[in-house]
XYZ file of C-alpha atoms in Angstrom:
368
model
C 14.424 25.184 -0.556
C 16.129 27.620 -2.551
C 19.549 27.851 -4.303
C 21.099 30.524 -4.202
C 24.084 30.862 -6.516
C 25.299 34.483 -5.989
C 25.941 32.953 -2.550
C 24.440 29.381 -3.040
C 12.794 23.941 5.807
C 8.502 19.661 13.234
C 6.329 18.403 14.806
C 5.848 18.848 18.286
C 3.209 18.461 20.827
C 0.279 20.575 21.038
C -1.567 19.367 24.476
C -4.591 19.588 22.175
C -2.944 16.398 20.088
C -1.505 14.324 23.110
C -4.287 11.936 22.983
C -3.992 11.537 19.346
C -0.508 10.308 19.568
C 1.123 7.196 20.851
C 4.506 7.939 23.250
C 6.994 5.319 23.639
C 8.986 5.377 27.142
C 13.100 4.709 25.649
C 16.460 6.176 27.309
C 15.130 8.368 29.734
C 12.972 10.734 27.630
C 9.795 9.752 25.235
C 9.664 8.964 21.550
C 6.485 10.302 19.624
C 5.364 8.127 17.298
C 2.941 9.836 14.539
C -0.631 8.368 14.155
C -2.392 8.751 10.630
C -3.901 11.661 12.135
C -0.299 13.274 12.054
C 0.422 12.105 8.000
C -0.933 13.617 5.079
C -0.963 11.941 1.248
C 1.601 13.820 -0.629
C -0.230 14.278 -3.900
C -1.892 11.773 -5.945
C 0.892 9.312 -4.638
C 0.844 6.775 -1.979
C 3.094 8.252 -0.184
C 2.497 9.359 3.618
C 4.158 12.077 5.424
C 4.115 14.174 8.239
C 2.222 17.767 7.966
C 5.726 19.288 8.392
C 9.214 18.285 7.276
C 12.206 19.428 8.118
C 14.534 21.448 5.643
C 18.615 21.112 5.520
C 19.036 23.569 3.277
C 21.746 24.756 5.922
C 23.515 21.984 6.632
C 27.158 21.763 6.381
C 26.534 25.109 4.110
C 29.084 27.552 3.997
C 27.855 30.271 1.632
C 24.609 31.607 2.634
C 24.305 30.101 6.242
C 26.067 29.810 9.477
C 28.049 33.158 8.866
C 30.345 31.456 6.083
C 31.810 29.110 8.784
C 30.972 25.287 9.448
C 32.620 23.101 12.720
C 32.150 20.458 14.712
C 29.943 22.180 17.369
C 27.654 23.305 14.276
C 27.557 19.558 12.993
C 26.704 18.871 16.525
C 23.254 21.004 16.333
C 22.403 19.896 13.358
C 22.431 16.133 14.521
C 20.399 17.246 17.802
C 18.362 18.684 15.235
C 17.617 16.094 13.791
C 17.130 13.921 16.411
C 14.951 16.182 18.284
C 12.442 16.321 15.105
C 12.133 12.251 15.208
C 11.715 12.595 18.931
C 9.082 15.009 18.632
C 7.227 13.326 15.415
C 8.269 14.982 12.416
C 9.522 11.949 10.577
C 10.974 13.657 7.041
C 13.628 15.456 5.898
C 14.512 17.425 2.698
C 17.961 17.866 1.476
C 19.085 18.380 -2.460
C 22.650 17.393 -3.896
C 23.834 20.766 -4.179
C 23.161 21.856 -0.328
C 26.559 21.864 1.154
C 28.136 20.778 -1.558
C 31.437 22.165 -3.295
C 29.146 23.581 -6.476
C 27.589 26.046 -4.044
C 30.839 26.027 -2.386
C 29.522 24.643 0.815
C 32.233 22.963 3.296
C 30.046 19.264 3.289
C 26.901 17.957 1.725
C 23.682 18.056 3.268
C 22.990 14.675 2.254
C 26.368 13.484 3.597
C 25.117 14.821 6.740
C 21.437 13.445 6.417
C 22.724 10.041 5.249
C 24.924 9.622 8.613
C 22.457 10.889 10.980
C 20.163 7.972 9.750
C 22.652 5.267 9.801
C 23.556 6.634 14.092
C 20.073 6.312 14.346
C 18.808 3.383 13.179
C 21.813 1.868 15.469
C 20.078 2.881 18.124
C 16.130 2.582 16.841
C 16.433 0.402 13.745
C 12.027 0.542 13.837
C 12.161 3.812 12.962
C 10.664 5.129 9.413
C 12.358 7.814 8.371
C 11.341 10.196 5.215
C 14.221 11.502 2.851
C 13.441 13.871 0.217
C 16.088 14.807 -2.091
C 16.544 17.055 -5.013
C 18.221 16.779 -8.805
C 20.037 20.058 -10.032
C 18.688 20.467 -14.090
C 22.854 21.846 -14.715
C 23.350 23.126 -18.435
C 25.650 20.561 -19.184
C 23.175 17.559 -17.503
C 21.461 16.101 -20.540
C 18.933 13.376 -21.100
C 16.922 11.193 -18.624
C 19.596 9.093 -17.782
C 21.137 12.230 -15.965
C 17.946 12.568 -13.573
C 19.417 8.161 -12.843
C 22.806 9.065 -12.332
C 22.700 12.025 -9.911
C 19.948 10.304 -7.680
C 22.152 7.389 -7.720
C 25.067 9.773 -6.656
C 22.443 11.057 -4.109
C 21.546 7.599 -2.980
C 25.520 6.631 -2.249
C 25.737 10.049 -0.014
C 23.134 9.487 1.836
C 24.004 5.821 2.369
C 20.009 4.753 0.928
C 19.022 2.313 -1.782
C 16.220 4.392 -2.332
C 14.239 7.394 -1.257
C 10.819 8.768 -0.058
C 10.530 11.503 -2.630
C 13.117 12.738 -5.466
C 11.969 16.436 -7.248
C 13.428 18.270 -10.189
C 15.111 21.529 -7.995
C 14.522 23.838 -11.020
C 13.384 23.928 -14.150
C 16.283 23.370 -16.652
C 17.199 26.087 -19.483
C 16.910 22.407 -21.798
C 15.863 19.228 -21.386
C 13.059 19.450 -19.331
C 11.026 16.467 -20.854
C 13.906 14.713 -20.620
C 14.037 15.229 -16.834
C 10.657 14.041 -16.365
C 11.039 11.281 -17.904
C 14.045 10.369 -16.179
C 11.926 11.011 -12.383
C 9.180 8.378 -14.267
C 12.225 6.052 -15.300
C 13.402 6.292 -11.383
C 9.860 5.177 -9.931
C 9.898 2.481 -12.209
C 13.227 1.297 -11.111
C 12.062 1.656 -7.370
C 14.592 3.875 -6.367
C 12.074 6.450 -5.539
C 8.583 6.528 -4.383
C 7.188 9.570 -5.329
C 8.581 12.465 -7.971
C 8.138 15.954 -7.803
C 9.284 19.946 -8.890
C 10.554 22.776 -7.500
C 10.201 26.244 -8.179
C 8.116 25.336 -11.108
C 5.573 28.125 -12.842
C 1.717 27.455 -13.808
C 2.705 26.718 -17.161
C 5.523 24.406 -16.447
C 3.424 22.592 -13.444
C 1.165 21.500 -16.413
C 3.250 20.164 -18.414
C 5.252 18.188 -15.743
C 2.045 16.942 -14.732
C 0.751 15.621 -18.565
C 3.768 13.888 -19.257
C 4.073 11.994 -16.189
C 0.421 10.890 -15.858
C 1.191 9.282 -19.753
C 3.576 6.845 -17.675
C 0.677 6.397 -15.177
C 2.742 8.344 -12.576
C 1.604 11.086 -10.259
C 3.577 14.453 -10.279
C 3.369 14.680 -6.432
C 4.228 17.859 -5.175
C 5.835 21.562 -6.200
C 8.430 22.907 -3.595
C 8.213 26.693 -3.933
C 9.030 29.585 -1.696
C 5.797 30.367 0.428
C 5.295 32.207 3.493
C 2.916 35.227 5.136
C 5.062 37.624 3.416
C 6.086 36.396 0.463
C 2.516 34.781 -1.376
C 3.852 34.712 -4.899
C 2.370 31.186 -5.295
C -1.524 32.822 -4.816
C -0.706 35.499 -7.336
C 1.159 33.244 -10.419
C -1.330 30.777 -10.471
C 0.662 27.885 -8.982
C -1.247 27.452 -5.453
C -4.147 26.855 -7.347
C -2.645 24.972 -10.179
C -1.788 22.382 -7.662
C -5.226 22.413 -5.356
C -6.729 22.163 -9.189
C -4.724 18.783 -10.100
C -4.110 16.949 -6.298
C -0.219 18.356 -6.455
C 0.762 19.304 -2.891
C 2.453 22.442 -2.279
C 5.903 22.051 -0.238
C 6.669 25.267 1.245
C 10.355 26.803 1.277
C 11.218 29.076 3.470
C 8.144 29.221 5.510
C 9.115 31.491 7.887
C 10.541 33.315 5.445
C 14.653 32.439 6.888
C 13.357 33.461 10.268
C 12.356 37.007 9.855
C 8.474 35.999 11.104
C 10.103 34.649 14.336
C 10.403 38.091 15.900
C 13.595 37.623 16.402
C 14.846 40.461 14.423
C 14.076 44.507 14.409
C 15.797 47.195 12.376
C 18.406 47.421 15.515
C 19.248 43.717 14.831
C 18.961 42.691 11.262
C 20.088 39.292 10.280
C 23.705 38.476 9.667
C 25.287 37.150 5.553
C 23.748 37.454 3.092
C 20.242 37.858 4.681
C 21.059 41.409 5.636
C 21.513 42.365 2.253
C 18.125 40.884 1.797
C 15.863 41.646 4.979
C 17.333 44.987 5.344
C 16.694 47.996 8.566
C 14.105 49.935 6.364
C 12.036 46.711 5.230
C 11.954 45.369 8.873
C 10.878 48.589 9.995
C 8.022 48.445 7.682
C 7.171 44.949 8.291
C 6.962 45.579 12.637
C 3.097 46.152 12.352
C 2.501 42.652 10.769
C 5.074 40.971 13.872
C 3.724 42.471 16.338
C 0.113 41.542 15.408
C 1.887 37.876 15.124
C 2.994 38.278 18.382
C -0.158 39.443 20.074
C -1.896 36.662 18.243
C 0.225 34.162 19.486
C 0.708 34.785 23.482
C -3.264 34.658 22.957
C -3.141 30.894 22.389
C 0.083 30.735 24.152
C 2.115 29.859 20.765
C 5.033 31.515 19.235
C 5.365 33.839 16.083
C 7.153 31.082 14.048
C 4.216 29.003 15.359
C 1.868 31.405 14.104
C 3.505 32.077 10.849
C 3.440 28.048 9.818
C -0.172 27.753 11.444
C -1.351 30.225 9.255
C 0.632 28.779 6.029
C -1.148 25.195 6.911
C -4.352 26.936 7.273
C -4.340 27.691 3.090
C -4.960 24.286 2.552
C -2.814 21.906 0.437
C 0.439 23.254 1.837
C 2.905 21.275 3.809
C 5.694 23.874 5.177
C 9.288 22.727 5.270
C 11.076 25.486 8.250
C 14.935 24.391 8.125
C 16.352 23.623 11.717
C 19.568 23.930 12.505
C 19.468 23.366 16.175
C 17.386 21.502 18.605
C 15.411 23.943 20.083
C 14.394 24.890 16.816
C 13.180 21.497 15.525
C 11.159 21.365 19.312
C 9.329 24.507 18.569
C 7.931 24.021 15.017
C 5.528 21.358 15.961
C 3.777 24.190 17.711
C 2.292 24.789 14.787
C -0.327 21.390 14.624
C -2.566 20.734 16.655
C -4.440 24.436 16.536
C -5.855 26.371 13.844
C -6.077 30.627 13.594
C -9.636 31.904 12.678
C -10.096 32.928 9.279
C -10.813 36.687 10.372
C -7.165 36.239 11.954
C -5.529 34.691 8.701
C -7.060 37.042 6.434
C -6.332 39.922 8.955
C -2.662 38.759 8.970
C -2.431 38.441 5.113
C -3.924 42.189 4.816
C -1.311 43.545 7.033
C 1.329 41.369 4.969
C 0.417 43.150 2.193
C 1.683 46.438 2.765
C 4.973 45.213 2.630
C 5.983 44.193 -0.890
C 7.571 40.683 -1.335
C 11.770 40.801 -1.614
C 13.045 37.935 -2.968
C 11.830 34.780 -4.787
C 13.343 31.893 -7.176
C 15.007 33.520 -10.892
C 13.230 30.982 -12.604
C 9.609 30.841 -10.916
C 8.065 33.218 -13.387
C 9.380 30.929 -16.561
């Protein structure tokens, strides 16, 4: 996900998929486990996840989210959160050092958070596999690959892991860069990680990340950059099919673009913080022809809009969207998503209405 720094991403059951997956009977309710029909290769790595992970871009975050306030019934939802996504299948997580944390002026970090909602849970199911995906800020003053070592190691004591599923590069740094890859190459090699990947990386810089670790005989994994029905940046620079071009899988950030494709707002009810500055009265009121298409669309195959939305970002191929949940019946209702697939006339209808609304926000440093 994004960082913001004026201010500062689940897998349920489709009936369609019940046969496909294997329920465990536990505590009164049942445990999904996912199949390899559920997992998808994340790049050229060896790494397996499921088709949708589960962002904490808002966790214990203060400045953009939960209306500059954080408490103990907030921590609460998160933690149902995230137990709801293992108990519906969605097995991965993605956090980043600066979520939360006192540089974005956040009240605690996400990967505090993360890191002590796996330990409660592997108490109670210590089977369980659980996916972290983390994220190194390229500061000004960070220098040198041994940086990229020290802050994942930093990362690693948070979250309470020796190691983790997948570590990315959050931006692209105004120096250094080469030195950060190197230093995501030097942490495979150590083991502490195993896979590496970007965020909010251009064409250009995709390439290059890509050359310099395949030298090391390592595979530049994914690219985490904003993507959603109404904000398609990544088809227009060149990076969607940068990485269908060299096996790079495309995380998606705020898939459902922080929740304005639910339906849940109008230009009566416009989203509260900083999002109202953002997803203001007159843009919702010219994007209400595009939701309520979404809507119709979905009571036709009984789904949701913010099951729509992320069924139609899956259907581009290559993508694995990332919605951020910050309660339970959030993380239940994303895995509405699998399991079904739009018709093309209906994607490309949806991306035609899309595009009478212009884009409004995106990464500062995705056109570098």
């Amino acid at each position: 996900m994004a960082l913001h720094f004026s201010s500062a991403c689940n897998f349920g059951l489709s009936q369609k998929k019940v046969d496909k997956i294997k329920a465990v009977a536990s505590d009164g309710f049942v445990k999904v486990k996912s199949d390899e029909d559920n997992l998808v290769k994340l790049g050229g790595s060896d790494l397996k996840l499921t088709k949708l992970g589960i962002g904490a871009w808002s966790w214990g975050d203060t400045s953009y989210w939960n209306n500059f306030e954080w408490d103990d019934r907030k921590m609460k939802a998160c933690k149902n959160a995230f137990d709801a996504s293992i108990d519906s299948g969605i097995t991965w997580f993605d956090t980043a050092e600066v979520y939360g944390s006192r540089f974005s002026f956040g009240a605690i970090n996400s990967e505090t958070l993360l890191g002590r909602f796996i330990k409660e849970r592997k108490k109670k199911y210590p089977e369980e596999e659980i996916a972290v995906a983390t994220k190194f800020a390229a500061l000004p003053w960070r220098l040198g690959r041994q940086s990229v070592i020290s802050a994942l190691k930093d990362s690693l004591s948070r979250l309470e892991l020796d190691s983790v599923e997948l570590y990315q590069l959050h931006w692209p740094g105004i120096w250094g860069n080469e030195g950060y890859i190197d230093g995501l190459a030097d942490a495979v090699e150590q083991g502490l990680v195993k896979a590496v990947g970007v965020s909010n990386y251009s064409e250009k810089r995709l390439r290059q990340a890509y050359k310099q670790l395949k030298a090391r005989g390592i595979p530049l994994a994914s690219n985490q950059v904003n993507y959603s029905l109404i904000y398609r940046i990544p088809e227009e620079n060149g990076v969607k099919a940068t990485c269908d071009e060299l096996g790079i899988s495309l995380i998606a950030y705020s898939p459902i673009a922080q929740g304005i494709l639910t339906g849940k707002y109008t230009p009566q009810n416009i989203p509260t913080g900083p999002r109202g500055n953002i997803y203001t009265a007159d843009f919702l009121t010219e994007l209400q022809p595009l939701i309520n298409r979404i809507k119709e669309i979905g009571q036709s195959y009984d789904k949701t809009p913010t099951q729509v939305a992320l069924n139609w970002l899956i259907a581009q191929g290559n993508v694995i969207p990332i919605p951020g949940a910050k309660n339970e019946e959030q993380a239940k209702e994303f895995g509405g998503a699998l399991g079904w697939s739009l018709t093309s006339d209906e994607v490309n209808e949806l991306r035609d209405l899309a595009s009478k609304s212009k884009p409004v926000m995106g990464f500062p440093v995705e056109k570098l």
